[in-house]
Coordinates of C-alpha atoms in Angstrom, one line a residue:
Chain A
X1 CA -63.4 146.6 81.4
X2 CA -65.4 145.6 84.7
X3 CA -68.2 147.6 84.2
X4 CA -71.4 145.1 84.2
X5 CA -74.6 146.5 84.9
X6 CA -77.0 143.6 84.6
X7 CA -77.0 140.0 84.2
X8 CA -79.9 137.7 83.4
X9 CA -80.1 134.1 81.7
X10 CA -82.4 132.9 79.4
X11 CA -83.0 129.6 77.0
X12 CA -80.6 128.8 74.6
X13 CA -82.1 129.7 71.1
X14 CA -82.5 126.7 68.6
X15 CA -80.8 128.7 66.1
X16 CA -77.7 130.0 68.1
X17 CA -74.8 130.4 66.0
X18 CA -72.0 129.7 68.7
X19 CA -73.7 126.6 70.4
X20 CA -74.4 123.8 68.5
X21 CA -75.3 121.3 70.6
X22 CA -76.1 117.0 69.1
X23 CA -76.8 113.9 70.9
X24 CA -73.6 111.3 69.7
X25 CA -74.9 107.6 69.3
X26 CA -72.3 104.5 69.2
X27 CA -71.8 101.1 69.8
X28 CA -68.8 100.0 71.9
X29 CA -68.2 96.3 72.3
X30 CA -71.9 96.0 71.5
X31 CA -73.7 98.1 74.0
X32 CA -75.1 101.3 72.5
X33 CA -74.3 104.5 74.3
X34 CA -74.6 108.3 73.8
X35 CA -73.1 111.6 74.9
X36 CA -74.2 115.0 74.8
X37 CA -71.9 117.4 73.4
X38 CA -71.2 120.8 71.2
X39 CA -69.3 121.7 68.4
X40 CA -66.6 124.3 69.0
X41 CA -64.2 125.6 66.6
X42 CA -60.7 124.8 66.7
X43 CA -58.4 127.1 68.3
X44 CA -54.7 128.8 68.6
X45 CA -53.4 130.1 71.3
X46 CA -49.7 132.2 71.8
X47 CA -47.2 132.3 74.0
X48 CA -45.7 135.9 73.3
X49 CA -42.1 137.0 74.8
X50 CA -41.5 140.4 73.9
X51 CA -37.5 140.1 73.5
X52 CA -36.9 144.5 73.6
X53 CA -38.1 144.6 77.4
X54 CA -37.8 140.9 78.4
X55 CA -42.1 140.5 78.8
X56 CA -44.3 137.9 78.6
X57 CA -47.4 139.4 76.9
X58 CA -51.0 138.0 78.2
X59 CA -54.5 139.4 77.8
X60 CA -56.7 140.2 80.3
X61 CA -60.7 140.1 79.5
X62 CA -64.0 140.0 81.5
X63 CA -65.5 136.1 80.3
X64 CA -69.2 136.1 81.4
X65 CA -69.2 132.1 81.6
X66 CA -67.0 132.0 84.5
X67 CA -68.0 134.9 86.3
X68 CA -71.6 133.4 85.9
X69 CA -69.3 129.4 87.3
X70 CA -68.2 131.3 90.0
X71 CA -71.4 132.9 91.1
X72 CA -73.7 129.8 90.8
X73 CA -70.8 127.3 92.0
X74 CA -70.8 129.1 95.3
X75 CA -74.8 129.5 96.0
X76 CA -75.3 132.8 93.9
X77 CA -77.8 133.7 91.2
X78 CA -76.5 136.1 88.6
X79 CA -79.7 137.5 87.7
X80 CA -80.0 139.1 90.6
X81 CA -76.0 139.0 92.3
X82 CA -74.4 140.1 95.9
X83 CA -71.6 142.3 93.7
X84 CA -69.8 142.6 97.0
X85 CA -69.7 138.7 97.4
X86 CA -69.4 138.2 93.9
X87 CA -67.2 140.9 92.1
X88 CA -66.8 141.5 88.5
X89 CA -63.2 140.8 89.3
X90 CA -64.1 136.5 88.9
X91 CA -64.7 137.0 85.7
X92 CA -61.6 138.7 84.8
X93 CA -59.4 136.4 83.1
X94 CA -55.3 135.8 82.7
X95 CA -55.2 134.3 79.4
X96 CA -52.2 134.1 76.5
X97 CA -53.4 135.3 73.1
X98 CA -55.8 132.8 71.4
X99 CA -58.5 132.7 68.5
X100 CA -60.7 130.1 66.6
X101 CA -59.9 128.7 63.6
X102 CA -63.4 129.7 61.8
X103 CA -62.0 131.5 58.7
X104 CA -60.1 129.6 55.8
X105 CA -56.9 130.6 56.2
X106 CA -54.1 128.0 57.9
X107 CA -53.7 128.1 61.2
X108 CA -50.3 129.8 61.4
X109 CA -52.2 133.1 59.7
X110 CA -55.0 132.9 62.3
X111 CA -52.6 132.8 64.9
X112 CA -50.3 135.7 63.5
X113 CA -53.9 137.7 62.9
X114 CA -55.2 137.1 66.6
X115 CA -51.7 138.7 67.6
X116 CA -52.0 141.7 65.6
X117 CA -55.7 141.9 67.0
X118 CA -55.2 141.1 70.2
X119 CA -51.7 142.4 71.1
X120 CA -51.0 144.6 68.3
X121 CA -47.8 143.2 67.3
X122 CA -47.5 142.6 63.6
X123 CA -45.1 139.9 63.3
X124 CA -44.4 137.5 60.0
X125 CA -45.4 134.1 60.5
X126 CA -42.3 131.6 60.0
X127 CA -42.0 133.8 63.6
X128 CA -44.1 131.1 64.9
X129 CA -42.8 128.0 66.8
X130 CA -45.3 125.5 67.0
X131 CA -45.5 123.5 70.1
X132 CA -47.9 121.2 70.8
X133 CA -51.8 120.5 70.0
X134 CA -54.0 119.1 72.4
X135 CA -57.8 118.1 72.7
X136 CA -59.7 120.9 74.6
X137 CA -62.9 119.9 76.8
X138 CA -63.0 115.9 76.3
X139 CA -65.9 115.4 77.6
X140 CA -68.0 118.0 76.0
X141 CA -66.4 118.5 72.9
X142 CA -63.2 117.6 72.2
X143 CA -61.8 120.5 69.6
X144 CA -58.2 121.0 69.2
X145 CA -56.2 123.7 69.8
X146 CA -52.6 124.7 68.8
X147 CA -50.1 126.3 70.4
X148 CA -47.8 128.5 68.7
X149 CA -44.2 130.4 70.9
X150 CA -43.3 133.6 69.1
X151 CA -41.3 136.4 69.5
X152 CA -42.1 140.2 69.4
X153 CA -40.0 143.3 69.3
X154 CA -41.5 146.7 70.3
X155 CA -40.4 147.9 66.7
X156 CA -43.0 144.9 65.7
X157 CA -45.8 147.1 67.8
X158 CA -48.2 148.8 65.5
X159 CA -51.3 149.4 67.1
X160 CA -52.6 149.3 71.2
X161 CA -54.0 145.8 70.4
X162 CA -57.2 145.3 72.5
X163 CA -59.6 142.9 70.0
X164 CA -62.1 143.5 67.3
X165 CA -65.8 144.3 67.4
X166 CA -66.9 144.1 70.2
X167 CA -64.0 142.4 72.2
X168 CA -62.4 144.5 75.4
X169 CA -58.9 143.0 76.0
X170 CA -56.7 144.1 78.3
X171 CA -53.0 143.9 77.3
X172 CA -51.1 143.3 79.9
X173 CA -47.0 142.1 80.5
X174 CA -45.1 140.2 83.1
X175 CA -41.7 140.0 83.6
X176 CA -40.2 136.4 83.6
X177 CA -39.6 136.7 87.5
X178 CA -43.0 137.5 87.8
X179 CA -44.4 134.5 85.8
X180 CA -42.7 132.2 87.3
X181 CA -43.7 133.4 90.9
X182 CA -47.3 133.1 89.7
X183 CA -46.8 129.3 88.6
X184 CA -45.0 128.3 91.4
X185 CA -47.3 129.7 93.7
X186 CA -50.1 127.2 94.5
X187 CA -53.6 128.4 94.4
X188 CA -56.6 129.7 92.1
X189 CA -55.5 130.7 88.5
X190 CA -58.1 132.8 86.9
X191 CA -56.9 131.8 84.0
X192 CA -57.2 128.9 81.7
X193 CA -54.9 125.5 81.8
X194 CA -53.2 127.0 78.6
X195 CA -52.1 129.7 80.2
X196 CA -50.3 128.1 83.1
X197 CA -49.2 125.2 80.7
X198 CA -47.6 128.5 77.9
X199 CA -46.4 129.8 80.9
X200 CA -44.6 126.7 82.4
X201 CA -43.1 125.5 78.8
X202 CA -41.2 128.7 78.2
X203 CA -39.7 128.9 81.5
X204 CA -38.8 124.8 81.1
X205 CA -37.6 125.7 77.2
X206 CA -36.3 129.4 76.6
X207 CA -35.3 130.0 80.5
X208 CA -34.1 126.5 82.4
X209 CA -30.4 127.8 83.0
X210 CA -31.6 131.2 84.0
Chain B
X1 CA -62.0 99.5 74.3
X2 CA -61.5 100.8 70.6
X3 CA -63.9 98.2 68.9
X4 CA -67.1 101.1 67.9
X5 CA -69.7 99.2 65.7
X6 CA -71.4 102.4 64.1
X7 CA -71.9 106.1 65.3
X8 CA -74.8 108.5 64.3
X9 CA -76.2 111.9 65.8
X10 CA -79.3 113.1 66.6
X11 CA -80.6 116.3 68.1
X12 CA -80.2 117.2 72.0
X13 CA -82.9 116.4 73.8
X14 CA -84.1 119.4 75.6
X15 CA -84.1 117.6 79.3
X16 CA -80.7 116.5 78.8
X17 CA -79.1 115.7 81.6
X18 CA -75.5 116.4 80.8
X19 CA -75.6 119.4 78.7
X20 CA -77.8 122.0 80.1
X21 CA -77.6 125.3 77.6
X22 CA -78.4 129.2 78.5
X23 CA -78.0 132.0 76.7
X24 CA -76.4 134.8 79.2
X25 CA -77.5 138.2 78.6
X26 CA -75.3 141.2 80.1
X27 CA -74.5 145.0 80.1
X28 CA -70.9 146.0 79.3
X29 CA -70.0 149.6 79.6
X30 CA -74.0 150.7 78.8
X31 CA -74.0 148.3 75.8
X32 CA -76.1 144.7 75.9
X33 CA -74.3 141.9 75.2
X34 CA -74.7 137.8 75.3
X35 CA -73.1 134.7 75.5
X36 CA -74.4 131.1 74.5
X37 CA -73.2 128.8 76.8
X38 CA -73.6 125.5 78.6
X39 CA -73.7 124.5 82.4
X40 CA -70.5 122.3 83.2
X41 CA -69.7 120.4 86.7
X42 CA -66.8 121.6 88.5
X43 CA -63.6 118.9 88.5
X44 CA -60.9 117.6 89.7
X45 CA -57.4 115.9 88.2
X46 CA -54.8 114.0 89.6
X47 CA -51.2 113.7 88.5
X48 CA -50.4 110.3 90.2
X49 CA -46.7 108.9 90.5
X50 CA -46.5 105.1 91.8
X51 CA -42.7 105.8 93.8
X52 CA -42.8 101.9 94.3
X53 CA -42.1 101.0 90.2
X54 CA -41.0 105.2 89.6
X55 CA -43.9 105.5 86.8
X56 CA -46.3 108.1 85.9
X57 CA -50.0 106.8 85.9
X58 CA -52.4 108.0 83.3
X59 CA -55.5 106.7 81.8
X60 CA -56.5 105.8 78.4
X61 CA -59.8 105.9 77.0
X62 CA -62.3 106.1 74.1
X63 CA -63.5 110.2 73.9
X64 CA -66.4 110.3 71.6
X65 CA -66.3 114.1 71.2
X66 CA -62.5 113.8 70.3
X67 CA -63.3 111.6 67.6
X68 CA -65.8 113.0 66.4
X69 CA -64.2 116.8 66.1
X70 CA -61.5 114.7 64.3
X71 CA -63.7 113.7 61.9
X72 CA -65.7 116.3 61.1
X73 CA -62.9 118.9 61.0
X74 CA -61.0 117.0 58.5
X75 CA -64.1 116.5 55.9
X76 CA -65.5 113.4 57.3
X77 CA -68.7 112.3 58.3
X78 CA -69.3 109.8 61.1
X79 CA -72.7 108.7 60.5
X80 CA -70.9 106.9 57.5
X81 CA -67.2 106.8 58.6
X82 CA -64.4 105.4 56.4
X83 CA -62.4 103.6 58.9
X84 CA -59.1 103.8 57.3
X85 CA -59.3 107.4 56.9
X86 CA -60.4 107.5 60.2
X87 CA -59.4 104.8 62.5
X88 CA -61.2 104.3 66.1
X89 CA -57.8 105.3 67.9
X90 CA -58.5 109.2 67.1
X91 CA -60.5 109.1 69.5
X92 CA -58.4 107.5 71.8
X93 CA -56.9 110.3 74.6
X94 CA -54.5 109.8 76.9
X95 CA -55.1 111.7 80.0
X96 CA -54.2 112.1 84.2
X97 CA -57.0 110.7 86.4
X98 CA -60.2 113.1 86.3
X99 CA -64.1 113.7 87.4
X100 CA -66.7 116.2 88.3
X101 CA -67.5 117.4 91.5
X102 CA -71.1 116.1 91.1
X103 CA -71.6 114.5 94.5
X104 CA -71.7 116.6 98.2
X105 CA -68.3 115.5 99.3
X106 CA -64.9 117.5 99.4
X107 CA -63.3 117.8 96.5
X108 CA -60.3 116.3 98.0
X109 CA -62.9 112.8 98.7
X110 CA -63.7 113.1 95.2
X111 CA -60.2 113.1 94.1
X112 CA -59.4 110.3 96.4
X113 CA -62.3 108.5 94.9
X114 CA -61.7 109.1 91.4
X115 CA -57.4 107.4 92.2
X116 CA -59.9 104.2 93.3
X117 CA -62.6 104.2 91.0
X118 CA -60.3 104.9 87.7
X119 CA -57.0 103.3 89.0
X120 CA -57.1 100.8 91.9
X121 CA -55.3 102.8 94.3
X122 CA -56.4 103.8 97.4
X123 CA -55.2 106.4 99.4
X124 CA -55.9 108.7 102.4
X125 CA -56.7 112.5 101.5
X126 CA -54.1 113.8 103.0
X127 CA -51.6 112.1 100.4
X128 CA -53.2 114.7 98.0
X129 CA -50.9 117.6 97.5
X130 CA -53.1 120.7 95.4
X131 CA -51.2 122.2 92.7
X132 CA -53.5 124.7 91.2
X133 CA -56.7 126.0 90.3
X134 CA -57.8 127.2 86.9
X135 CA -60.9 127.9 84.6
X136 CA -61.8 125.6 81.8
X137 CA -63.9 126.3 78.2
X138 CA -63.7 129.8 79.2
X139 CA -65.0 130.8 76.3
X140 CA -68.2 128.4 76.6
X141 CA -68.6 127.0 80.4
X142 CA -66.3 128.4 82.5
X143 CA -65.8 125.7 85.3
X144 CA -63.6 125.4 87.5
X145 CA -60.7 122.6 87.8
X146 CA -58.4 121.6 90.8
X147 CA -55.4 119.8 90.1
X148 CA -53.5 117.4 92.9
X149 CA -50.5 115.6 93.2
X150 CA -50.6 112.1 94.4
X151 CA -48.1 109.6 95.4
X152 CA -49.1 105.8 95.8
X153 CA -47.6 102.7 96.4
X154 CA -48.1 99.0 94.7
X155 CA -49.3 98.4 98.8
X156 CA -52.0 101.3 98.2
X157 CA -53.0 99.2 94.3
X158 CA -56.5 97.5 96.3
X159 CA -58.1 96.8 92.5
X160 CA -57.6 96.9 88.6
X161 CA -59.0 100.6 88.5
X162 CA -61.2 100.8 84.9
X163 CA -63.8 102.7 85.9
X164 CA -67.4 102.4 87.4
X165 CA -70.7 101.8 85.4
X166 CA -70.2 101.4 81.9
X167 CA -67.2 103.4 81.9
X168 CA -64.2 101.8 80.0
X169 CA -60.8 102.9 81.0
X170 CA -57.3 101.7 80.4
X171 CA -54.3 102.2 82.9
X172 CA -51.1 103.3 81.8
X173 CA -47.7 103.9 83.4
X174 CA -44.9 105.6 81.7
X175 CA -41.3 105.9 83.3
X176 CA -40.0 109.6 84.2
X177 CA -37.7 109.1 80.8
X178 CA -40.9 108.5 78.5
X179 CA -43.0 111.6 80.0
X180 CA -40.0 113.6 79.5
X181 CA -40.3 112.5 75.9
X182 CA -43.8 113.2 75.3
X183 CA -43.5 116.7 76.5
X184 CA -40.7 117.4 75.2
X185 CA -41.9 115.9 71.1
X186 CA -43.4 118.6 69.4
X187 CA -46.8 117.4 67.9
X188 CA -49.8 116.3 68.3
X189 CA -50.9 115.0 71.6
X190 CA -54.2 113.2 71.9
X191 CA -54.8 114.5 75.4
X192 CA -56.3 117.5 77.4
X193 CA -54.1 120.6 78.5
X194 CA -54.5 119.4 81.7
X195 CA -52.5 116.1 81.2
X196 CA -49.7 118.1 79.7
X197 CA -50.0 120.3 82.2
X198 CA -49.2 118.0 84.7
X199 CA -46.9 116.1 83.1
X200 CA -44.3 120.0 82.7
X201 CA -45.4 120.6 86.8
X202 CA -44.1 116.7 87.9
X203 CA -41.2 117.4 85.9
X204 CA -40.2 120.9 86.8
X205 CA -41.2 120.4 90.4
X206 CA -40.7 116.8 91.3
X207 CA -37.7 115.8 88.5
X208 CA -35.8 119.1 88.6
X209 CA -32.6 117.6 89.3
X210 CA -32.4 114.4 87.4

């Protein structure tokens, strides 16, 4: 998965299908103000507990954006990078299953697909709990995400998992000891906030009297 | 705060100075890949508990973004908005105290500034306790996030809090009981992950054994 070779930045294209990007006018109390912003899908994300061998399932994947955060926060230049100050390894994220909601299917399908994809655990999907939806990046663009607890069995496993196209996801389990270790410890989660927020619901909801 | 005249878009200026786009080109295992994207500031949030009056504070405020991925994910338009469909308070989040690390001080300073500039208190940076690190919009900026953990005092409250510039913030408090609640309700939550976030981490760390 860690194998970059190259890196280099150029403009954003007017016509990119992924970043849309608008200037927002409005009036509050009479003043006129803006904001700059993009608009990005909706999204799932899973919290998966594999109930045969007691796992919490995550995915693992190399994200270019915060490898290239990481590099330029801390006086690098990706395009032409110190890989022994800066190694592939920042990009790597700890992340619990998620998708966008860019097909017109509910959400609940998109979620169960994004498992299957992701995880390769084919589950039905009144197996998902829904547990809350929040507002992703508020000051860039505000999309919602919802997240979903479900339950997997290894007879439920029907393929490696590992994305589609041209995705390279790692799947990867921790025991519950070993989550909770990881949240308790203080210090720099690779990892988005709905991982460690996934992460600290179950152990409040399915394990607070173990 | 919710009292928005009229709303319209127009296209991002190219010398924005809030939203600065890039398309990241890299090679993965021998084959080229990219990555739109957009340069976000670093940041910082603060879960703050007054332990004079045994509330949570949090701030309220009017998200454009939010409001407008609420509209336009739900068929609306908000160039001509129908204001019952779609009332102001959609865009209304509630969220713990936040900014960017856009200024060359500590990040703990910032925090500390953020506690005065947002909600009145202030407080030496040693009384900021770090909880974790993590990556947000991973899948279109990257940045990184520290969250801290803040006890004040109604001796520490030195002004209203609100905001600086034209910057329009409500404080709110909310006992230990009503946090629990909120967590705890399944639904929709007009917030970022990070507020939920540390709402779960006060509770199971701080509130364990009440």
């Amino acid at each position: 998965m860690e194998k970059i070779d190259k890196m280099w930045i150029a403009p954003l294209p007017t016509d990119s299908a992924y970043v849309k990007t608008f200037r927002l006018h409005y009036i509050q109390n009479g003043k006129e103000k803006s904001w700059d912003a993009l608009k990005v899908h909706d999204s799932v994300s899973i919290v998966i507990f594999n109930t045969t061998r007691q796992k919490l399932v995550f995915v693992k994947q190399f994200r270019p954006l915060v490898y290239h955060s990481s590099v330029t926060s801390n006086g690098g230049d990706v395009a032409n990078v110190d890989l022994e100050k800066f190694p592939i390894e920042l990009g790597v994220t700890l992340e619990i299953c998620a998708g966008t909601v860019d097909k017109d299917k509910s959400w609940r399908e998109i979620a169960r697909e994004e498992i299957l994809e992701e995880c390769g655990y084919d589950v039905p999907v009144d197996q998902l709990e829904e547990i809350f939806s929040y507002r992703c990046g508020v000051g860039t663009q505000g999309s919602k995400q919802t997240m979903y607890y479900c339950e997997v069995t290894d007879n439920q496993k029907k393929s490696p998992g590992g994305g589609v196209g041209d995705e390279i996801i790692d799947v990867v389990e921790y025991s519950v000891d070993e989550a909770r270790a990881m949240v308790y410890q203080k210090g720099n989660i690779n990892g988005p906030p709905s991982f460690l927020l996934g992460v600290l619901w179950f152990l409040m909801n399915k394990r607070s009297n173990k």
